[in-house]
């Protein structure tokens, strides 16, 4: 089962396998027995409405929230993930709130992205930074500016760039398009596809279902803390229930923007 | 008051102000990174100074036993954790730092004629004994309650302070001591005589402040500490663990405290509980900076130093009262301004 993931014909290695992940806030279960899988080099998306538990799920996988269940990342099972350990093992989260270091320069933010790599003896952050600058030329222009003075799109680019500085095996993106202008959203999704081309596996949480389904290989629909549907992204995009709930009709304009 | 006395008092004020500035910086740093209001900061001053006194007297400084005890305790905790997490590779490093290092220090202090060493070497020994207590204190006391509210951390800080003063009395006795000055030189600057020790204090403080600035601006670990102060969650997502940041911060705080003690030991008599008052004045300076701004804290420290010096001339019985009263207008001003900001938001 590990080898042949998501029924595709390609033989893929699993990077992340989450089994029966449950998160409770007090007595309320925000996430119940979620099972998801991400194969190497894949983009997997989790879509769903506000408050469905998407952010909760990412936070729990990363270890920011306490959870029950099993997180099998890169071949090792973590009973209770601890953030710093997950980062050291190659998992990176770009949170919804970006969590940038506002009073520090763009360049310092990026340098800190490589902190864990530097600690474990990889002193190649100058080269990685060049790669990030290639991906986001805008960041290079703003390198000595304080992160707090950037525009929304630039902040998102910096948050993604900072995560890439750690050269992650798995990049988890929480609502990367949130609060951004349509053209910037398009740019962000272009970069997400570009990252896959470079071999980064991505777990993408999105409310912008149309754009997410277009870029992803496989998708899950999360509703009120439970996985309601799953399937290859193309298939889900044609599913009438998904169309009705998340895509709507006649979204030609949006479709154009999200390609 | 004539000009000469004013110059003398000014010199006194600047010397003390330099020390308060160092302590204020340490307090701001500790609060920004760990949210701990570090009352025991002053204890490192007296521990540093009195450990040096014991070394110079040819005794084994009692603080080294505290270091060993704390090290053993931390080793017991962390070795258990490492075994449970299945990382036996960390054991060697843990035992090395927590147990082997204090033991080696004890062995060196017993075998070497440290009493006859040059003063610089004696100071290094004193720092080697006192400074590691900082990170150990974080590991044993603050790390287990790192997520607690600021108030709880403050209460714990008071408890640690009281415990350290008590241990200080046990280690060093009730007698006060002084150390010989670093240099006997005296300089004539116009009508005023400036002692070599004053210059040592001011120059060392400046060097330390510049070094700290460089550390925070240029090095990865310095940036990591700043990042933790700015955004804790963001820092964790970069793999900067709060425990690492806390230990590093407490290391710096202990270093600053112990070094301050060593610097002022030739100027004032240090008792086992002197550090508290010195630390409190650093705290007043830090409050001037709102526990957030380093330059404001340094300016506040200079103000506290000068105020203390001049009030000791005019109203020496009330000099502490005058210095600590400074907090009231500062807090008033801060809270009035603070409300204004809230309204704006």
Coordinates of C-alpha atoms in Angstrom, one line a residue:
Chain A
X1 CA 0.0 0.0 0.0
X2 CA 2.9 2.3 0.8
X3 CA 4.4 1.9 -2.6
X4 CA 1.4 2.4 -4.8
X5 CA -0.3 5.5 -3.4
X6 CA -3.6 7.0 -4.4
X7 CA -4.3 4.4 -7.1
X8 CA -2.2 6.1 -9.7
X9 CA 0.0 3.9 -11.9
X10 CA 3.2 5.7 -10.8
X11 CA 5.1 3.9 -8.1
X12 CA 5.6 6.6 -5.5
X13 CA 7.3 6.7 -2.1
X14 CA 5.2 8.0 0.7
X15 CA 6.6 11.1 2.4
X16 CA 3.8 11.7 4.8
X17 CA 1.2 9.3 6.1
X18 CA -1.2 10.5 8.8
X19 CA -3.4 7.9 10.5
X20 CA -6.3 8.5 12.8
X21 CA -5.2 12.0 13.7
X22 CA -7.5 13.5 16.3
X23 CA -7.3 17.0 17.8
X24 CA -9.6 18.2 20.6
X25 CA -10.0 21.7 22.1
X26 CA -11.3 20.7 25.5
X27 CA -14.2 18.4 24.8
X28 CA -14.7 19.6 21.3
X29 CA -13.1 17.5 18.6
X30 CA -11.8 19.8 15.9
X31 CA -10.4 17.0 13.9
X32 CA -11.6 13.3 14.0
X33 CA -9.6 10.4 12.8
X34 CA -8.1 12.1 9.7
X35 CA -6.2 9.9 7.3
X36 CA -4.1 11.5 4.6
X37 CA -1.1 10.6 2.5
X38 CA 1.4 12.6 0.5
X39 CA 3.6 10.9 -2.0
X40 CA 7.1 12.1 -3.0
X41 CA 7.0 14.9 -5.5
X42 CA 3.2 15.2 -5.2
X43 CA 1.0 18.1 -4.5
X44 CA -1.9 17.1 -2.2
X45 CA -4.5 19.5 -1.3
X46 CA -7.0 19.7 1.5
X47 CA -10.0 21.9 0.7
X48 CA -13.0 22.7 2.8
X49 CA -15.0 25.6 4.3
X50 CA -14.0 27.9 7.1
X51 CA -13.7 26.2 10.4
X52 CA -13.5 22.7 8.9
X53 CA -10.3 22.0 10.8
X54 CA -7.8 22.5 8.0
X55 CA -5.4 24.7 9.9
X56 CA -5.8 22.5 13.0
X57 CA -4.7 19.5 11.0
X58 CA -1.6 21.1 9.7
X59 CA -0.7 22.5 13.1
X60 CA -1.1 19.0 14.6
X61 CA 1.0 17.3 12.0
X62 CA 3.7 20.0 12.6
X63 CA 3.5 19.5 16.4
X64 CA 2.2 23.0 17.2
X65 CA -0.9 21.4 18.6
X66 CA -1.3 18.3 20.7
X67 CA -2.9 15.4 19.0
X68 CA -3.6 11.7 19.1
X69 CA -2.9 9.4 16.2
X70 CA 0.2 8.6 14.1
X71 CA 2.2 10.8 11.9
X72 CA 4.6 8.8 9.7
X73 CA 7.0 11.2 8.1
X74 CA 9.8 10.1 5.8
X75 CA 9.7 6.6 7.2
X76 CA 9.7 7.3 10.9
X77 CA 6.6 7.4 13.1
X78 CA 6.1 10.2 15.5
X79 CA 3.7 9.6 18.3
X80 CA 3.6 13.2 19.3
X81 CA 5.4 15.4 16.8
X82 CA 7.6 18.2 18.2
X83 CA 8.0 21.2 16.0
X84 CA 11.8 21.6 16.2
X85 CA 12.3 17.9 15.5
X86 CA 10.0 17.9 12.5
X87 CA 11.8 20.9 11.1
X88 CA 15.1 19.1 11.6
X89 CA 13.7 16.1 9.7
X90 CA 12.7 18.2 6.7
X91 CA 9.1 19.2 7.3
X92 CA 8.2 22.9 7.0
X93 CA 5.0 24.8 7.5
X94 CA 4.1 28.2 6.1
X95 CA 1.4 29.1 8.5
X96 CA -1.8 31.1 7.6
X97 CA -0.5 34.1 9.6
X98 CA 2.9 33.9 7.9
X99 CA 4.6 34.5 11.3
X100 CA 7.4 36.6 9.8
X101 CA 10.0 38.4 11.9
X102 CA 8.6 41.9 11.1
X103 CA 11.3 44.0 12.7
X104 CA 14.1 42.1 10.8
X105 CA 15.2 42.5 7.2
X106 CA 14.0 40.2 4.4
X107 CA 17.5 38.7 4.1
X108 CA 17.7 38.0 7.9
X109 CA 14.3 36.3 7.7
X110 CA 15.6 34.1 4.9
X111 CA 18.9 33.4 6.8
X112 CA 16.9 32.2 9.8
X113 CA 14.9 29.9 7.5
X114 CA 18.2 27.9 7.2
X115 CA 18.8 27.9 11.0
X116 CA 18.1 24.2 11.6
X117 CA 20.1 23.3 8.5
X118 CA 23.0 25.4 9.7
X119 CA 22.8 23.8 13.1
X120 CA 23.0 20.3 11.7
X121 CA 26.1 21.2 9.7
X122 CA 24.9 22.3 6.3
X123 CA 26.5 25.7 5.8
X124 CA 25.2 26.3 2.3
X125 CA 22.6 29.0 2.9
X126 CA 24.2 31.5 0.5
X127 CA 23.5 29.2 -2.4
X128 CA 20.0 28.3 -1.2
X129 CA 19.3 32.0 -0.9
X130 CA 20.3 32.5 -4.5
X131 CA 17.8 29.8 -5.5
X132 CA 15.1 31.5 -3.5
X133 CA 15.9 34.8 -5.1
X134 CA 15.6 33.2 -8.5
X135 CA 12.2 32.0 -7.6
X136 CA 11.2 35.4 -6.1
X137 CA 13.1 38.2 -7.8
X138 CA 11.0 40.6 -5.9
X139 CA 12.5 39.5 -2.6
X140 CA 16.0 40.2 -3.9
X141 CA 14.9 43.8 -4.6
X142 CA 13.6 44.1 -1.1
X143 CA 16.4 42.2 0.7
X144 CA 17.4 45.0 3.1
X145 CA 13.8 46.1 3.8
X146 CA 12.1 45.2 7.1
X147 CA 9.7 42.3 6.6
X148 CA 7.0 44.3 8.4
X149 CA 6.9 46.9 5.6
X150 CA 6.2 44.4 2.8
X151 CA 2.9 44.1 0.9
X152 CA 0.6 41.1 1.4
X153 CA 1.9 39.3 -1.6
X154 CA 5.5 40.0 -0.8
X155 CA 5.0 38.7 2.7
X156 CA 3.6 35.5 1.4
X157 CA 6.5 35.1 -1.0
X158 CA 8.9 35.8 2.0
X159 CA 7.1 33.2 4.1
X160 CA 7.4 30.6 1.3
X161 CA 11.0 31.6 0.6
X162 CA 11.9 31.4 4.2
X163 CA 10.5 27.9 4.4
X164 CA 12.4 26.8 1.3
X165 CA 15.6 28.0 2.9
X166 CA 15.4 24.8 5.0
X167 CA 15.3 22.7 1.8
X168 CA 12.2 20.8 3.1
X169 CA 11.2 17.3 2.0
X170 CA 7.6 18.3 2.6
X171 CA 6.3 21.8 2.4
X172 CA 3.0 22.5 4.1
X173 CA 1.2 25.6 2.9
X174 CA -1.7 27.0 4.9
X175 CA -4.0 29.2 2.8
X176 CA -1.2 30.7 0.7
X177 CA -3.7 32.7 -1.3
X178 CA -5.6 34.2 1.7
X179 CA -6.1 37.9 1.4
X180 CA -4.1 38.3 -1.8
X181 CA -5.2 40.0 -5.0
X182 CA -6.2 37.6 -7.8
X183 CA -3.1 38.3 -9.9
X184 CA -0.8 37.6 -6.9
X185 CA -2.8 34.4 -6.2
X186 CA -2.0 33.3 -9.7
X187 CA 1.7 34.0 -9.2
X188 CA 1.7 32.0 -5.9
X189 CA 0.1 29.0 -7.6
X190 CA 2.6 29.3 -10.5
X191 CA 5.3 29.0 -7.9
X192 CA 3.7 26.0 -6.2
X193 CA 3.7 24.1 -9.5
X194 CA 7.3 25.2 -10.1
X195 CA 8.2 23.8 -6.6
X196 CA 6.8 20.4 -7.6
X197 CA 8.9 20.5 -10.7
X198 CA 11.9 20.9 -8.4
X199 CA 10.9 17.8 -6.5
X200 CA 9.4 19.3 -3.3
X201 CA 6.4 17.4 -2.0
X202 CA 3.6 19.8 -1.0
X203 CA 0.6 19.6 1.3
X204 CA -1.6 22.5 0.4
X205 CA -4.6 23.7 2.5
X206 CA -6.8 26.0 0.6
X207 CA -10.2 27.7 0.6
X208 CA -9.7 28.7 -3.0
X209 CA -10.8 25.2 -4.1
X210 CA -10.7 25.9 -7.9
X211 CA -7.1 27.0 -7.9
X212 CA -6.1 24.2 -5.5
X213 CA -7.7 21.4 -7.5
X214 CA -6.2 22.7 -10.7
X215 CA -2.6 22.5 -9.3
X216 CA -2.9 19.4 -7.1
X217 CA -2.5 15.7 -7.9
X218 CA -4.8 14.4 -5.2
X219 CA -7.3 16.1 -3.0
X220 CA -9.2 15.6 0.3
X221 CA -12.4 17.5 1.3
X222 CA -12.5 18.3 5.0
X223 CA -15.9 19.1 6.5
X224 CA -16.5 19.7 10.2
X225 CA -13.4 17.9 11.2
X226 CA -13.8 14.8 9.1
X227 CA -12.6 13.8 5.7
X228 CA -15.7 13.8 3.6
X229 CA -14.3 13.0 0.2
X230 CA -11.1 12.2 -1.4
X231 CA -9.8 11.4 -4.9
X232 CA -7.5 12.5 -7.7
X233 CA -7.8 16.2 -8.0
X234 CA -9.1 16.1 -11.6
X235 CA -11.8 13.7 -10.6
X236 CA -12.9 15.7 -7.6
X237 CA -13.0 18.9 -9.7
X238 CA -15.7 17.2 -11.8
X239 CA -17.6 15.8 -8.9
X240 CA -21.1 17.4 -8.8
X241 CA -21.1 17.7 -5.0
X242 CA -17.7 19.5 -5.0
X243 CA -18.8 21.7 -7.9
X244 CA -21.9 22.7 -6.0
X245 CA -20.3 23.3 -2.7
X246 CA -16.9 24.7 -3.5
X247 CA -16.6 25.7 -7.2
X248 CA -19.9 27.1 -8.1
X249 CA -21.1 27.6 -11.6
X250 CA -19.9 29.8 -14.4
X251 CA -16.7 30.7 -12.7
X252 CA -14.9 31.2 -16.0
X253 CA -13.3 34.4 -14.8
X254 CA -11.9 32.7 -11.8
X255 CA -10.7 29.8 -13.7
X256 CA -8.8 32.1 -16.0
X257 CA -7.2 33.8 -13.1
X258 CA -6.2 30.6 -11.4
X259 CA -4.3 29.1 -14.4
Chain B
X1 CA 29.1 72.1 45.4
X2 CA 32.1 73.2 43.4
X3 CA 33.1 72.0 40.0
X4 CA 35.5 69.4 41.2
X5 CA 33.0 67.7 43.4
X6 CA 30.5 67.7 40.5
X7 CA 33.1 66.1 38.3
X8 CA 33.8 63.4 40.9
X9 CA 30.1 62.7 41.4
X10 CA 29.6 62.6 37.6
X11 CA 32.5 60.1 37.3
X12 CA 30.9 58.0 40.0
X13 CA 27.6 58.2 38.3
X14 CA 28.9 57.2 34.9
X15 CA 30.8 54.2 36.4
X16 CA 27.8 52.9 38.2
X17 CA 25.6 53.8 35.2
X18 CA 27.8 51.6 33.0
X19 CA 27.2 48.7 35.2
X20 CA 23.4 49.4 35.5
X21 CA 23.4 49.6 31.7
X22 CA 24.8 46.1 31.3
X23 CA 22.3 44.7 33.8
X24 CA 19.5 46.5 32.2
X25 CA 20.4 45.1 28.8
X26 CA 20.5 41.6 30.3
X27 CA 17.1 42.1 31.9
X28 CA 15.6 43.4 28.7
X29 CA 17.1 40.5 26.7
X30 CA 15.8 37.9 29.2
X31 CA 12.3 39.3 29.2
X32 CA 12.1 39.7 25.5
X33 CA 13.2 36.2 24.7
X34 CA 11.7 34.2 27.7
X35 CA 9.1 36.6 29.3
X36 CA 10.9 36.1 32.6
X37 CA 11.4 39.2 34.8
X38 CA 14.8 38.1 36.0
X39 CA 15.0 39.2 39.6
X40 CA 18.0 36.9 40.3
X41 CA 20.1 38.9 37.8
X42 CA 21.8 40.7 40.7
X43 CA 22.7 37.5 42.4
X44 CA 25.1 36.8 39.5
X45 CA 26.8 40.0 40.3
X46 CA 27.6 39.0 43.9
X47 CA 28.3 35.4 43.0
X48 CA 30.8 36.5 40.3
X49 CA 32.5 39.0 42.6
X50 CA 32.6 36.8 45.7
X51 CA 33.7 33.7 43.8
X52 CA 36.6 35.8 42.6
X53 CA 37.3 36.8 46.2
X54 CA 37.4 33.1 47.3
X55 CA 39.7 32.2 44.4
X56 CA 42.1 35.0 45.3
X57 CA 42.0 33.9 48.9
X58 CA 43.2 30.4 47.8
X59 CA 39.9 28.7 48.8
X60 CA 37.8 26.4 46.6
X61 CA 34.9 28.6 45.7
X62 CA 31.7 27.1 47.2
X63 CA 29.8 28.0 44.1
X64 CA 31.5 25.2 42.2
X65 CA 29.6 22.7 44.3
X66 CA 26.4 24.4 43.4
X67 CA 27.4 24.1 39.8
X68 CA 28.1 20.4 40.2
X69 CA 24.9 19.8 42.1
X70 CA 22.8 21.6 39.5
X71 CA 24.7 19.8 36.7
X72 CA 23.9 16.4 38.3
X73 CA 20.2 17.2 38.6
X74 CA 20.0 18.4 35.0
X75 CA 21.9 15.4 33.8
X76 CA 19.5 13.1 35.6
X77 CA 16.5 14.8 34.0
X78 CA 17.9 15.1 30.5
X79 CA 19.5 11.6 30.4
X80 CA 16.1 10.1 31.2
X81 CA 14.5 12.2 28.4
X82 CA 17.2 11.3 25.9
X83 CA 16.8 7.6 26.6
X84 CA 13.0 7.8 26.3
X85 CA 13.3 9.7 23.0
X86 CA 15.7 7.0 21.8
X87 CA 18.7 9.3 21.3
X88 CA 21.5 7.7 23.2
X89 CA 24.0 9.6 21.0
X90 CA 23.1 12.8 23.0
X91 CA 24.1 11.1 26.3
X92 CA 27.8 11.7 25.9
X93 CA 27.4 15.4 25.2
X94 CA 24.9 15.8 28.0
X95 CA 27.1 14.1 30.6
X96 CA 30.1 16.0 29.3
X97 CA 28.6 19.4 29.9
X98 CA 26.6 18.7 33.0
X99 CA 28.9 16.4 34.9
X100 CA 32.4 16.2 33.4
X101 CA 32.8 20.0 33.1
X102 CA 32.1 20.9 36.8
X103 CA 34.2 17.9 37.9
X104 CA 37.1 19.1 35.7
X105 CA 36.7 22.6 37.2
X106 CA 36.8 21.2 40.7
X107 CA 39.9 19.2 39.8
X108 CA 41.7 22.2 38.3
X109 CA 40.8 24.4 41.3
X110 CA 42.2 21.8 43.7
X111 CA 45.4 21.0 41.8
X112 CA 46.5 24.3 40.2
X113 CA 47.9 27.1 42.4
X114 CA 45.1 29.4 41.1
X115 CA 45.8 31.8 44.1
X116 CA 49.1 32.8 42.5
X117 CA 47.8 33.1 38.9
X118 CA 47.6 36.6 37.3
X119 CA 44.3 38.3 37.9
X120 CA 43.0 37.8 34.4
X121 CA 43.3 34.0 34.8
X122 CA 41.5 34.1 38.2
X123 CA 38.7 36.1 36.6
X124 CA 38.4 33.5 33.9
X125 CA 38.1 30.8 36.5
X126 CA 35.4 32.8 38.4
X127 CA 33.4 33.3 35.2
X128 CA 33.9 29.6 34.3
X129 CA 32.3 28.7 37.6
X130 CA 29.4 31.2 37.7
X131 CA 28.3 31.7 34.1
X132 CA 27.2 28.1 33.4
X133 CA 24.8 28.4 36.3
X134 CA 22.7 30.6 34.0
X135 CA 21.8 28.0 31.4
X136 CA 21.5 25.4 34.1
X137 CA 19.1 27.6 36.0
X138 CA 17.0 27.9 32.8
X139 CA 17.0 24.1 32.3
X140 CA 16.1 23.3 35.9
X141 CA 13.7 26.0 36.8
X142 CA 12.3 27.9 33.9
X143 CA 12.2 25.4 31.0
X144 CA 9.6 23.2 32.7
X145 CA 7.3 26.2 33.2
X146 CA 8.2 28.0 30.0
X147 CA 4.5 28.3 28.9
X148 CA 3.3 29.7 32.2
X149 CA 1.9 33.3 32.5
X150 CA 4.3 36.2 33.1
X151 CA 3.0 36.5 36.7
X152 CA 3.9 32.9 37.5
X153 CA 7.3 33.3 36.0
X154 CA 7.8 36.5 38.1
X155 CA 6.8 34.7 41.3
X156 CA 9.2 31.9 40.5
X157 CA 11.9 34.5 39.9
X158 CA 11.4 36.0 43.3
X159 CA 11.7 32.5 44.8
X160 CA 14.9 31.8 42.9
X161 CA 16.3 35.2 44.1
X162 CA 15.5 34.4 47.8
X163 CA 17.0 31.0 47.4
X164 CA 20.2 32.3 45.8
X165 CA 20.6 35.0 48.5
X166 CA 20.3 32.3 51.1
X167 CA 22.8 30.1 49.4
X168 CA 25.1 33.2 49.0
X169 CA 25.1 33.7 52.8
X170 CA 26.0 30.0 53.2
X171 CA 28.8 30.1 50.6
X172 CA 30.4 33.4 51.3
X173 CA 29.4 34.3 54.9
X174 CA 28.1 37.6 56.1
X175 CA 31.4 39.5 55.6
X176 CA 31.8 41.9 52.7
X177 CA 34.8 41.8 50.6
X178 CA 36.7 43.8 47.9
X179 CA 39.2 42.7 45.3
X180 CA 42.3 44.5 44.3
X181 CA 41.8 46.9 41.4
X182 CA 42.7 45.8 37.9
X183 CA 45.2 48.6 37.6
X184 CA 46.5 51.1 40.1
X185 CA 47.0 53.8 37.5
X186 CA 45.4 57.2 37.9
X187 CA 44.9 59.7 35.3
X188 CA 44.6 63.4 35.6
X189 CA 42.0 64.9 33.4
X190 CA 42.0 68.6 34.0
X191 CA 41.1 69.1 37.6
X192 CA 39.8 65.6 38.2
X193 CA 41.6 62.4 39.0
X194 CA 40.2 59.4 37.2
X195 CA 41.1 56.0 38.6
X196 CA 42.2 53.2 36.4
X197 CA 39.3 51.0 37.6
X198 CA 36.8 53.5 36.5
X199 CA 38.2 53.4 33.0
X200 CA 38.2 49.6 33.1
X201 CA 34.5 49.6 34.1
X202 CA 33.4 52.1 31.5
X203 CA 35.6 50.7 28.6
X204 CA 34.6 47.1 29.4
X205 CA 30.9 48.0 29.5
X206 CA 31.2 49.7 26.2
X207 CA 33.1 46.8 24.6
X208 CA 30.6 44.3 26.0
X209 CA 27.7 46.4 24.6
X210 CA 29.3 46.7 21.2
X211 CA 30.0 42.9 21.3
X212 CA 26.4 42.2 22.2
X213 CA 25.2 44.4 19.4
X214 CA 27.5 42.6 16.9
X215 CA 26.3 39.3 18.2
X216 CA 22.6 40.2 17.6
X217 CA 23.1 41.9 14.3
X218 CA 25.7 39.6 12.6
X219 CA 25.6 36.1 14.0
X220 CA 23.0 33.4 13.2
X221 CA 22.4 32.6 16.9
X222 CA 22.0 36.3 17.7
X223 CA 19.5 36.6 15.0
X224 CA 17.7 33.5 16.3
X225 CA 17.4 35.1 19.7
X226 CA 15.9 38.3 18.2
X227 CA 13.6 36.2 16.1
X228 CA 12.4 34.4 19.2
X229 CA 11.7 37.7 20.9
X230 CA 9.8 39.0 17.8
X231 CA 7.7 36.0 17.0
X232 CA 7.9 32.8 19.1
X233 CA 5.8 30.7 16.8
X234 CA 7.7 31.8 13.7
X235 CA 11.0 31.0 15.5
X236 CA 9.8 27.5 16.4
X237 CA 8.8 26.9 12.8
X238 CA 12.4 27.6 11.8
X239 CA 13.5 25.0 14.3
X240 CA 14.7 27.5 16.9
X241 CA 13.5 25.8 20.1
X242 CA 12.4 28.0 23.0
X243 CA 14.6 25.8 25.2
X244 CA 17.7 26.6 23.1
X245 CA 16.9 30.3 23.0
X246 CA 16.3 30.3 26.8
X247 CA 19.6 28.6 27.6
X248 CA 21.5 30.9 25.4
X249 CA 19.8 34.0 26.8
X250 CA 20.4 32.9 30.4
X251 CA 24.0 32.2 29.5
X252 CA 24.4 35.8 28.3
X253 CA 22.5 37.1 31.3
X254 CA 24.8 35.2 33.7
X255 CA 27.9 36.3 31.8
X256 CA 26.8 39.9 32.0
X257 CA 26.0 39.6 35.7
X258 CA 29.2 37.8 36.7
X259 CA 31.3 40.2 34.7
X260 CA 29.6 43.2 36.2
X261 CA 30.4 41.8 39.7
X262 CA 34.0 41.3 38.8
X263 CA 34.3 44.8 37.4
X264 CA 32.8 46.6 40.5
X265 CA 34.3 44.4 43.2
X266 CA 37.4 46.7 43.5
X267 CA 35.2 49.8 43.8
X268 CA 32.5 48.8 46.3
X269 CA 32.4 46.3 49.0
X270 CA 30.3 43.3 47.9
X271 CA 28.2 41.4 50.4
X272 CA 26.3 38.2 49.7
X273 CA 23.2 40.3 49.1
X274 CA 24.6 43.4 47.4
X275 CA 23.7 42.1 44.0
X276 CA 20.0 42.5 44.6
X277 CA 20.2 46.3 45.0
X278 CA 22.5 46.6 42.0
X279 CA 20.2 44.4 40.0
X280 CA 17.1 46.4 41.1
X281 CA 18.7 49.6 39.8
X282 CA 19.4 47.9 36.5
X283 CA 15.7 47.0 36.6
X284 CA 14.7 50.6 37.1
X285 CA 16.8 51.5 34.0
X286 CA 15.2 48.6 32.1
X287 CA 11.7 49.9 33.0
X288 CA 12.7 53.3 31.6
X289 CA 13.2 51.4 28.3
X290 CA 9.8 49.7 28.8
X291 CA 11.5 46.4 29.1
X292 CA 11.8 46.5 25.3
X293 CA 14.2 49.2 24.0
X294 CA 17.9 48.6 24.5
X295 CA 19.1 52.2 23.8
X296 CA 16.4 53.6 26.1
X297 CA 17.4 51.1 28.8
X298 CA 21.1 52.2 28.5
X299 CA 20.1 55.9 28.7
X300 CA 17.9 55.1 31.7
X301 CA 20.9 53.3 33.3
X302 CA 23.1 56.4 32.9
X303 CA 20.3 58.5 34.4
X304 CA 20.0 56.2 37.4
X305 CA 23.7 56.2 37.9
X306 CA 24.0 60.0 37.9
X307 CA 20.9 60.5 40.0
X308 CA 22.3 58.1 42.6
X309 CA 25.7 59.8 42.7
X310 CA 24.3 63.3 43.1
X311 CA 21.6 62.4 45.5
X312 CA 24.2 60.7 47.7
X313 CA 25.9 64.1 47.9
X314 CA 22.8 66.1 48.7
X315 CA 20.7 63.6 50.6
X316 CA 22.8 60.6 51.2
X317 CA 20.3 59.0 53.6
X318 CA 17.6 59.1 50.9
X319 CA 19.6 58.1 47.9
X320 CA 17.9 54.8 47.3
X321 CA 14.5 56.4 47.9
X322 CA 15.3 59.0 45.3
X323 CA 16.5 56.4 42.7
X324 CA 13.6 54.1 43.1
X325 CA 11.1 56.9 43.2
X326 CA 12.2 57.5 39.6
X327 CA 10.0 54.5 38.7
X328 CA 6.8 56.3 39.5
X329 CA 7.0 59.2 37.0
X330 CA 8.4 56.8 34.4
X331 CA 5.5 54.3 34.9
X332 CA 3.0 57.2 34.9
X333 CA 4.4 58.5 31.7
X334 CA 4.5 55.0 30.1
X335 CA 1.0 54.1 31.1
X336 CA -0.4 57.4 29.9
X337 CA 1.4 56.9 26.6
X338 CA 0.4 53.3 26.4
X339 CA -3.3 54.1 26.7
X340 CA -2.9 56.6 23.9
X341 CA -1.5 53.9 21.6
X342 CA -4.5 51.7 22.4
X343 CA -6.9 54.4 21.5
X344 CA -5.2 54.8 18.2
X345 CA -5.6 51.1 17.3

